[in-house]
Amino acid sequence: MQLPGRFPGGIHPPAHKERSTQQPIRQLPLPEALILPLRQHIGSLAVPCVAVGDHVLKGQCIATVNGRSGVPIHAPTSGRIDALFDHPVPHPSGLSEPCIRLVPDGRDCWTDCQGFEDYRSLTTFQLLERLHDAGIAGLGGAGFPTANKLRTGVESTIHTLILNGAECEPYISADDMLMRERAKAVADGADILAFITRPQRVLIAIEDDKPEAIAAMHAVCSERDIQVVTLPARYPSGGERQLIQLLTGREVPSGGRPADIGVICQNVATAAAVERAIRHGEPLISRIVTITGDRVANPGNVEVLLGTPFSHLLKHTGLSGQADRLICGGPLMGFTLPSTDIPVIKTSACLIAASEAELPTPPPARACIRCGYCADACPASLLPQQLFWFANAGEWDKAEAFNLFDCIECGACAYVCPSHIPLVQHYRHAKGEIRALRQEKTKADQARQRFEAHQERMQREQEEQEARRRARAEALAQRSTAAQIATDDKAAKAAAVRAAVERQQKRTATDEATVKRKQLANAEERLKELKSTLAEVDADSDPRRHTRLLDSIARQEARIASLRAAVESPSTDAERHD
Amino acid sequence: MTGILTATLTVLLLALIFGALLGYAAVRFHVEGDPLVERIDALLPQTQCGQCGHPGCHPYAEAIAAGEAFNRCPPGGAATVQALADLLGQAPQPLDDPAGIAGSVRVARIREDECIGCTKCIQACPVDAILGAAKFMHTVIESECTGCDLCVEPCPVDCIDMVTLEPTLDSWHWTAPEVLIASDKDRGEAA
């Protein structure tokens, strides 16, 4: 089939896939303990719904999600919940995250699983609910919750459903072996996905270096409405955007999703997991992992329970000598594992135990010579060299303007770079810095809002306090005026009383004076009478009477004198009253 | 003579037209306040910590716009100084960070069993990130805390710690590759 499109750039690295495809998929014995990280997908941490010491059955849900950003996690085998603890997870940072440790009881006893052979009787939303509850996340590498991705497809019109079996990265052969051995499961899963998204056509894309897988898929798809498309092997044709460009001739817009142009892309392993979840009711508890590399004695693909430590895998496939480098994922997009007790999660497709000769330590970078090979190799039509300069100089805004965020971090540019510049790490660093700055900006805006609200509240409170204080002061002023009025009343009364007293005193004083003056007048009259009587009385004839008269006159004169004195100075009396 | 007159009149006419245009524009596109202050404020980290000597980021933005040194924001770090230098068109100055806290992401954390519920820290918090009531335990809303330190000092029982946040998978990002060019290799290994 002539492909309708092509993507620019790309590289042809040596595939190294043959050594892991010599044997069928193997099963491993149960490990001593399974370590299940609470985040095995894109989204938030799952929330444990079991307690330490609980006994769980195989397939039982042990961690749920709040909301839709994530998927639940299930017990990969029956056993006892041993611990909830922080443990290093497969991530380039080597950081720890909360994990559940499950000690298998060896019986591998399933919980009740209700499958639906006749899934067509269910509604789309029931199916999506089941996929979510089965914990299915994209097994291709990113780990995007499958139900969420399909929901975007249900909400828009989908014309093409693509099953991605390209598996373009060197060393990895998990999807290849899956299609060879379980083609029917993949095709059945594709039917279910098609039933959910209702596309006009279903394509399964496989690179031409996997003839066995192509033949197997052809065999099961011939009587179905599924088309098997063979792609020329070129890295990174398995990248979602590149694959869509190859198969439809259309580009997913920058910052957009495939559903925006009517395409949904799912990995073949995800399709097989969907088939197990819907038709058998089995949640996602295991995956196929490629164990390969020079140091692996018995390379191949193994079906591994999620949570199995990589050390258990290496123990059973054999490690010849000491691995110089342990890589989780492919050699181009994977990352170095710091230790082997890190567990397999839903997105771990491959473990490479490489020798130094096989994957040598990258030589130190030399200066960029502006050869432009990277721009030729870039499958996203970016200018890797410009991005490198900007990222190196910390000119994030310019890097963004040159579409840094359209970089899929495939590593093709670094692969062709003659100066061995770790370009992808520069881009990842720049992306991280820009995201951190954006986050800081959001946080600063939030803090500014809260600060302004706080200031406003403080001001309002102060104003209210001020108003209350003023009101209190006014009330106080009013009360004191009233008191003033009352005081004035009292003073007036006192004054009136005083005036009355004074008047009374004056009156009293006047009366006394008058009385005294009258008494004085009477006394003078009496003195005159006495004197005339004295003149009539002969002293010799009646000496006794004469003497009495003289005494009376003397008394009268003394009285007059005292009365006169009193009348002449009335004020002294008045003063004595005060 | 006519030529001179025509030229003078033309220039006069043009002057009048452009004068009217400028006058109209001055009224129509009048800008309230100083937009520079807002642009400076947008670059500051909004911790409201007061380490610059101003009671918040906005007052410091006003001070910078008025000519104060723009290197007094330790929470913003060298990146903020650089951004301010770019905005103001001045040479970046070294960060004035006497306490040496630049670059670390810190939040306040209350040792809750020691909290006596005095509400003093609540009153001190510039972004209302502390929750609690009188005689009830208080706690810090970590996602809202700006790590400004202002609640530490008022606490009468010293139960508030400033904790440096360790990177999580959500906050971790790739570091820049080592800049070691091939000719430096021996030197790099020797060092």
XYZ file of N, CA and C in Angstrom, chain B:
573
model
N 8.289 85.972 -3.190
C 7.502 86.373 -2.010
C 6.342 85.422 -1.773
N 5.599 85.117 -2.864
C 4.469 84.191 -2.761
C 4.937 82.834 -2.288
N 6.138 82.460 -2.814
C 6.701 81.151 -2.414
C 6.901 81.069 -0.908
N 7.491 82.085 -0.323
C 7.746 82.103 1.129
C 6.438 82.023 1.898
N 5.491 82.787 1.404
C 4.180 82.830 2.072
C 3.517 81.459 2.056
N 3.537 80.835 0.856
C 2.920 79.504 0.720
C 3.594 78.519 1.671
N 4.951 78.569 1.677
C 5.703 77.638 2.546
C 5.331 77.858 4.006
N 5.315 79.085 4.449
C 4.998 79.399 5.851
C 3.606 78.894 6.210
N 2.670 79.212 5.285
C 1.286 78.794 5.548
C 1.173 77.273 5.617
N 1.869 76.611 4.699
C 1.811 75.145 4.678
C 2.344 74.568 5.985
N 3.510 75.067 6.399
C 4.109 74.570 7.642
C 3.188 74.846 8.820
N 2.598 76.029 8.808
C 1.681 76.416 9.886
C 0.487 75.463 9.928
N -0.055 75.204 8.741
C -1.215 74.311 8.619
C -0.870 72.914 9.141
N 0.320 72.435 8.691
C 0.758 71.102 9.143
C 0.920 71.078 10.660
N 1.510 72.153 11.197
C 1.722 72.232 12.645
C 0.384 72.157 13.367
N -0.607 72.861 12.839
C -1.929 72.865 13.462
C -2.546 71.468 13.418
N -2.451 70.817 12.227
C -3.062 69.491 12.077
C -2.431 68.500 13.056
N -1.064 68.486 13.071
C -0.401 67.509 13.934
C -0.580 67.840 15.417
N -0.627 69.138 15.692
C -0.887 69.544 17.071
C -2.233 69.041 17.534
N -3.246 69.194 16.667
C -4.591 68.729 17.010
C -4.581 67.212 17.201
N -3.859 66.533 16.272
C -3.776 65.059 16.338
C -3.154 64.608 17.657
N -2.039 65.256 18.025
C -1.344 64.897 19.271
C -2.230 65.190 20.480
N -2.899 66.331 20.395
C -3.793 66.693 21.500
C -4.895 65.681 21.672
N -5.453 65.219 20.560
C -6.517 64.216 20.600
C -5.989 62.901 21.177
N -4.798 62.519 20.669
C -4.217 61.248 21.131
C -3.935 61.295 22.625
N -3.485 62.434 23.111
C -3.159 62.551 24.531
C -4.400 62.323 25.384
N -5.546 62.750 24.857
C -6.777 62.560 25.619
C -7.312 61.138 25.433
N -7.311 60.705 24.147
C -7.925 59.413 23.815
C -7.144 58.251 24.423
N -5.826 58.312 24.350
C -5.007 57.176 24.823
C -4.340 57.486 26.147
N -4.998 58.266 26.937
C -4.435 58.630 28.232
C -4.289 57.384 29.118
N -3.135 57.240 29.751
C -2.900 56.077 30.613
C -2.929 56.528 32.067
N -3.823 55.887 32.824
C -3.903 56.191 34.247
C -2.761 55.493 34.977
N -2.135 56.153 35.868
C -1.106 55.530 36.698
C 0.156 55.239 35.907
N 1.082 54.496 36.542
C 2.352 54.198 35.918
C 2.362 52.731 35.494
N 2.269 52.455 34.199
C 2.242 51.039 33.793
C 3.539 50.322 34.128
N 4.619 51.060 34.301
C 5.896 50.428 34.626
C 5.809 49.712 35.968
N 5.113 50.322 36.933
C 4.993 49.709 38.251
C 4.325 48.339 38.128
N 3.262 48.278 37.329
C 2.552 46.999 37.168
C 3.447 45.967 36.502
N 4.249 46.435 35.538
C 5.123 45.482 34.835
C 6.230 44.991 35.761
N 6.726 45.860 36.615
C 7.734 45.421 37.584
C 7.099 44.454 38.579
N 5.901 44.828 39.032
C 5.200 43.991 40.011
C 4.967 42.587 39.455
N 4.695 42.512 38.149
C 4.440 41.202 37.532
C 5.692 40.321 37.557
N 6.878 40.939 37.634
C 8.116 40.155 37.643
C 8.523 39.737 39.054
N 8.012 40.436 40.054
C 8.395 40.102 41.428
C 7.665 38.836 41.876
N 8.271 38.078 42.792
C 7.727 36.752 43.103
C 6.495 36.754 44.006
N 6.079 37.907 44.491
C 4.854 38.023 45.291
C 4.899 37.211 46.579
N 6.090 37.083 47.145
C 6.144 36.426 48.452
C 5.680 37.376 49.547
N 5.694 38.666 49.276
C 5.269 39.706 50.229
C 6.080 39.625 51.512
N 7.352 39.259 51.406
C 8.130 38.977 52.603
C 8.718 40.220 53.242
N 8.844 41.282 52.482
C 9.360 42.509 53.057
C 10.872 42.541 53.224
N 11.604 41.576 52.637
C 13.060 41.571 52.796
C 13.717 42.720 52.054
N 12.980 43.334 51.121
C 13.507 44.471 50.382
C 13.387 45.746 51.199
N 12.697 45.645 52.334
C 12.501 46.836 53.146
C 11.201 47.554 52.842
N 10.373 46.917 52.025
C 9.070 47.509 51.711
C 7.978 46.553 52.179
N 6.804 47.081 52.507
C 5.771 46.208 53.075
C 5.034 45.401 52.013
N 5.726 44.780 51.089
C 5.061 43.983 50.075
C 5.704 44.203 48.725
N 5.302 43.367 47.758
C 5.941 43.431 46.443
C 5.535 44.683 45.668
N 4.269 45.051 45.761
C 3.825 46.213 44.989
C 4.518 47.497 45.446
N 4.641 47.717 46.762
C 5.373 48.913 47.189
C 6.832 48.912 46.703
N 7.453 47.720 46.652
C 8.824 47.650 46.152
C 8.859 47.962 44.652
N 7.837 47.490 43.946
C 7.753 47.797 42.511
C 7.677 49.308 42.314
N 6.899 49.958 43.166
C 6.798 51.422 43.068
C 8.152 52.061 43.347
N 8.870 51.504 44.353
C 10.177 52.064 44.699
C 11.177 51.862 43.568
N 11.112 50.684 42.931
C 12.035 50.434 41.807
C 11.742 51.415 40.679
N 10.450 51.608 40.411
C 10.072 52.532 39.348
C 10.572 53.943 39.684
N 10.677 54.220 40.993
C 11.145 55.541 41.398
C 12.668 55.609 41.469
N 13.333 54.488 41.148
C 14.786 54.544 41.050
C 15.551 53.755 42.092
N 14.867 52.998 42.940
C 15.590 52.221 43.940
C 16.291 51.020 43.294
N 17.304 50.466 43.987
C 18.039 49.315 43.467
C 17.078 48.131 43.307
N 17.273 47.358 42.217
C 16.320 46.281 41.952
C 16.897 44.908 42.288
N 17.926 44.863 43.127
C 18.564 43.571 43.445
C 18.266 43.149 44.882
N 17.171 43.639 45.461
C 16.929 43.358 46.880
C 15.829 42.343 47.098
N 15.653 41.477 46.138
C 14.577 40.502 46.278
C 15.161 39.093 46.332
N 15.589 38.609 47.514
C 16.191 37.272 47.587
C 15.256 36.147 47.134
N 13.948 36.176 47.440
C 13.126 35.062 46.960
C 13.074 34.977 45.441
N 13.174 36.127 44.776
C 13.139 36.105 43.313
C 14.431 35.557 42.740
N 15.529 35.784 43.435
C 16.803 35.252 42.986
C 17.367 36.011 41.793
N 18.435 35.438 41.258
C 19.147 36.090 40.160
C 18.268 36.235 38.928
N 17.323 35.287 38.750
C 16.468 35.325 37.563
C 15.611 36.592 37.583
N 15.104 36.950 38.768
C 14.273 38.143 38.866
C 15.102 39.393 38.616
N 16.325 39.402 39.166
C 17.203 40.554 38.939
C 17.456 40.712 37.440
N 17.708 39.572 36.769
C 17.969 39.607 35.327
C 16.745 40.135 34.581
N 15.557 39.624 34.959
C 14.335 40.029 34.277
C 14.079 41.521 34.493
N 14.348 42.009 35.713
C 14.138 43.429 35.991
C 15.132 44.273 35.212
N 16.394 43.775 35.130
C 17.406 44.501 34.373
C 16.994 44.614 32.912
N 16.427 43.511 32.373
C 15.976 43.534 30.976
C 14.847 44.538 30.798
N 13.926 44.544 31.758
C 12.771 45.430 31.647
C 13.204 46.890 31.751
N 14.122 47.158 32.683
C 14.496 48.549 32.946
C 15.624 49.024 32.033
N 16.209 48.080 31.267
C 17.295 48.465 30.385
C 18.552 48.866 31.140
N 18.768 48.243 32.301
C 19.968 48.546 33.072
C 20.824 47.289 33.203
N 22.069 47.495 33.627
C 22.954 46.348 33.816
C 22.516 45.584 35.065
N 22.449 44.244 34.988
C 22.053 43.490 36.178
C 23.083 43.640 37.283
N 22.590 43.748 38.513
C 23.488 43.854 39.662
C 23.481 42.522 40.384
N 24.543 42.219 41.156
C 24.512 40.969 41.925
C 23.411 41.031 42.978
N 22.822 39.889 43.246
C 21.697 39.830 44.177
C 22.142 40.193 45.587
N 21.361 41.043 46.230
C 21.634 41.432 47.619
C 20.880 40.455 48.515
N 21.583 39.426 48.954
C 20.921 38.342 49.683
C 21.709 38.016 50.950
N 21.590 38.852 51.976
C 22.410 38.638 53.173
C 22.097 37.325 53.886
N 20.811 36.878 53.840
C 20.452 35.655 54.564
C 20.777 34.408 53.755
N 21.060 34.576 52.467
C 21.415 33.433 51.632
C 20.286 32.451 51.421
N 19.057 32.969 51.213
C 17.933 32.050 51.048
C 17.538 31.893 49.585
N 18.209 32.607 48.680
C 17.798 32.586 47.285
C 17.850 31.167 46.730
N 16.854 30.835 45.920
C 16.889 29.571 45.199
C 16.216 28.419 45.889
N 15.994 28.493 47.218
C 15.344 27.367 47.867
C 13.849 27.638 47.981
N 13.063 26.596 47.758
C 11.616 26.726 47.885
C 11.264 26.354 49.315
N 10.793 27.336 50.082
C 10.516 27.055 51.477
C 9.061 27.327 51.798
N 8.542 26.588 52.758
C 7.205 26.869 53.269
C 7.252 26.803 54.789
N 6.307 27.482 55.404
C 6.204 27.431 56.858
C 5.435 26.178 57.232
N 5.836 25.560 58.338
C 5.082 24.412 58.823
C 4.936 24.571 60.334
N 3.717 24.404 60.826
C 3.460 24.567 62.256
C 3.558 23.202 62.923
N 4.353 23.140 64.032
C 4.359 21.897 64.827
C 3.065 21.923 65.617
N 2.091 21.162 65.123
C 0.715 21.407 65.531
C 0.441 21.052 66.987
N 1.195 20.081 67.532
C 0.913 19.738 68.930
C 1.454 20.794 69.886
N 2.294 21.698 69.364
C 2.828 22.737 70.239
C 2.077 24.047 70.117
N 1.226 24.156 69.103
C 0.506 25.403 68.837
C -0.486 25.664 69.968
N -0.496 26.915 70.446
C -1.415 27.251 71.533
C -2.640 28.009 71.030
N -2.702 28.246 69.728
C -3.882 28.908 69.176
C -3.973 30.384 69.511
N -2.837 31.101 69.335
C -2.840 32.518 69.736
C -3.232 33.442 68.585
N -3.329 32.925 67.377
C -3.697 33.652 66.147
C -2.681 34.726 65.736
N -1.532 34.794 66.399
C -0.569 35.849 66.036
C -0.010 35.640 64.637
N 0.231 34.359 64.281
C 0.787 34.079 62.959
C -0.251 34.355 61.882
N -1.515 34.101 62.223
C -2.592 34.347 61.251
C -2.614 35.823 60.883
N -2.430 36.662 61.900
C -2.449 38.102 61.636
C -1.222 38.533 60.849
N -0.099 37.797 61.033
C 1.132 38.203 60.361
C 1.162 37.771 58.903
N 0.412 36.728 58.546
C 0.511 36.154 57.193
C -0.035 37.121 56.151
N 0.799 37.515 55.167
C 0.320 38.491 54.189
C -0.608 37.892 53.128
N -0.632 36.579 53.023
C -1.459 35.988 51.961
C -2.559 35.096 52.541
N -2.855 35.237 53.817
C -3.931 34.472 54.455
C -3.768 32.974 54.239
N -2.545 32.482 54.415
C -2.313 31.058 54.163
C -2.342 30.242 55.446
N -2.674 30.872 56.569
C -2.731 30.117 57.824
C -4.175 30.037 58.285
N -4.527 28.823 58.666
C -5.906 28.522 58.997
C -5.976 28.246 60.497
N -6.984 28.752 61.172
C -7.117 28.466 62.595
C -7.978 29.504 63.274
N -8.246 29.282 64.546
C -9.044 30.222 65.314
C -8.461 30.297 66.711
N -8.870 31.287 67.486
C -8.330 31.485 68.819
C -8.528 30.231 69.656
N -7.455 29.809 70.314
C -7.443 28.611 71.161
C -7.713 27.326 70.396
N -7.575 27.367 69.073
C -7.639 26.141 68.278
C -6.334 26.040 67.506
N -5.961 24.805 67.198
C -4.711 24.598 66.477
C -4.735 25.317 65.126
N -3.572 25.862 64.738
C -3.462 26.503 63.423
C -2.698 25.580 62.486
N -2.922 25.782 61.191
C -2.132 25.018 60.224
C -1.900 25.865 58.983
N -0.806 25.562 58.289
C -0.442 26.338 57.105
C -0.975 25.635 55.863
N -1.637 26.381 54.995
C -2.038 25.818 53.703
C -0.798 25.879 52.819
N -0.159 24.727 52.637
C 1.171 24.720 52.036
C 1.171 25.263 50.603
N 0.101 24.981 49.869
C 0.100 25.415 48.472
C -0.033 26.930 48.363
N -0.487 27.586 49.426
C -0.656 29.036 49.367
C 0.497 29.774 50.027
N 1.322 29.048 50.779
C 2.404 29.677 51.540
C 3.484 30.166 50.577
N 3.931 31.401 50.768
C 4.981 31.932 49.898
C 6.356 31.826 50.543
N 6.420 31.286 51.748
C 7.712 31.129 52.419
C 8.336 32.457 52.815
N 7.520 33.422 53.271
C 8.015 34.776 53.511
C 8.632 34.941 54.890
N 8.451 33.949 55.797
C 9.081 34.033 57.126
C 8.345 34.920 58.119
N 7.346 35.671 57.670
C 6.771 36.699 58.545
C 6.019 36.115 59.736
N 5.632 34.832 59.654
C 4.875 34.245 60.757
C 5.797 33.683 61.827
N 7.074 33.504 61.517
C 7.983 32.829 62.452
C 8.215 33.684 63.698
N 8.471 34.946 63.474
C 8.862 35.829 64.574
C 7.724 36.065 65.584
N 6.474 36.298 65.139
C 5.427 36.586 66.132
C 5.045 35.390 66.990
N 5.422 34.163 66.603
C 4.955 32.988 67.347
C 5.548 32.988 68.759
N 4.696 32.996 69.798
C 5.218 33.074 71.159
C 5.833 31.757 71.644
N 5.488 30.640 71.000
C 6.029 29.355 71.464
C 7.008 28.748 70.463
N 7.380 29.527 69.441
C 8.362 29.078 68.436
C 8.014 27.731 67.832
N 6.762 27.572 67.413
C 6.395 26.266 66.873
C 6.291 26.287 65.357
N 6.823 27.342 64.709
C 6.765 27.395 63.244
C 8.164 27.164 62.682
N 8.278 26.184 61.784
C 9.553 25.894 61.125
C 9.447 26.312 59.671
N 10.555 26.805 59.128
C 10.606 27.018 57.689
C 11.235 25.758 57.091
N 10.476 25.073 56.238
C 10.919 23.790 55.702
C 11.287 23.972 54.237
N 12.440 23.486 53.848
C 12.806 23.509 52.430
C 12.144 22.323 51.755
N 11.398 22.592 50.692
C 10.656 21.518 50.022
C 11.603 20.683 49.172
N 11.547 19.381 49.363
C 12.332 18.475 48.530
C 11.615 18.318 47.195
N 12.369 18.139 46.111
C 11.678 17.974 44.822
C 10.860 16.681 44.798
N 9.670 16.758 44.218
C 8.856 15.567 44.017
C 8.846 15.278 42.520
N 8.185 14.186 42.135
C 8.128 13.875 40.704
C 7.386 14.963 39.948
N 6.493 15.683 40.646
C 5.761 16.743 39.961
C 6.624 17.984 39.760
N 7.537 18.225 40.709
C 8.318 19.460 40.595
C 9.688 19.209 39.970
N 10.106 17.940 39.902
C 11.444 17.643 39.364
C 11.490 17.937 37.873
N 12.593 18.462 37.439
C 12.801 18.520 35.987
C 14.273 18.308 35.686
N 14.533 18.031 34.425
C 15.882 17.694 34.010
C 16.835 18.846 34.287
N 18.035 18.488 34.687
C 19.050 19.515 34.863
C 19.765 19.721 33.532
N 20.444 20.828 33.450
C 21.192 21.095 32.220
C 22.344 20.101 32.132
N 22.668 19.637 30.920
C 23.806 18.717 30.797
C 25.089 19.436 31.208
N 26.013 18.640 31.665
C 27.294 19.224 32.064
C 27.944 19.881 30.868
N 28.350 21.115 31.062
C 29.028 21.776 29.946
C 30.509 21.450 30.064
N 30.878 20.423 29.361
C 32.273 19.989 29.405
C 32.646 19.653 27.973
N 33.408 20.487 27.371
C 33.750 20.187 25.986
C 34.954 19.256 25.947
N 35.120 18.594 24.825
C 36.079 17.497 24.727
C 37.483 17.911 25.146
N 37.878 19.116 24.785
C 39.244 19.530 25.101
C 39.422 19.773 26.602
N 38.285 19.887 27.320
C 38.349 20.094 28.762
C 38.314 18.775 29.523
N 38.161 17.676 28.806
C 37.872 16.415 29.460
C 38.922 16.061 30.517
N 40.208 16.161 30.148
C 41.266 15.779 31.089
C 41.242 16.693 32.306
N 41.044 17.964 32.017
C 41.005 18.932 33.101
C 39.836 18.597 34.050
N 38.677 18.282 33.441
C 37.492 17.981 34.235
C 37.709 16.766 35.121
N 38.376 15.732 34.584
C 38.606 14.523 35.376
C 39.663 14.754 36.436
N 40.628 15.630 36.095
C 41.697 15.904 37.048
C 41.153 16.665 38.258
N 40.167 17.512 37.986
C 39.664 18.372 39.067
C 38.863 17.585 40.086
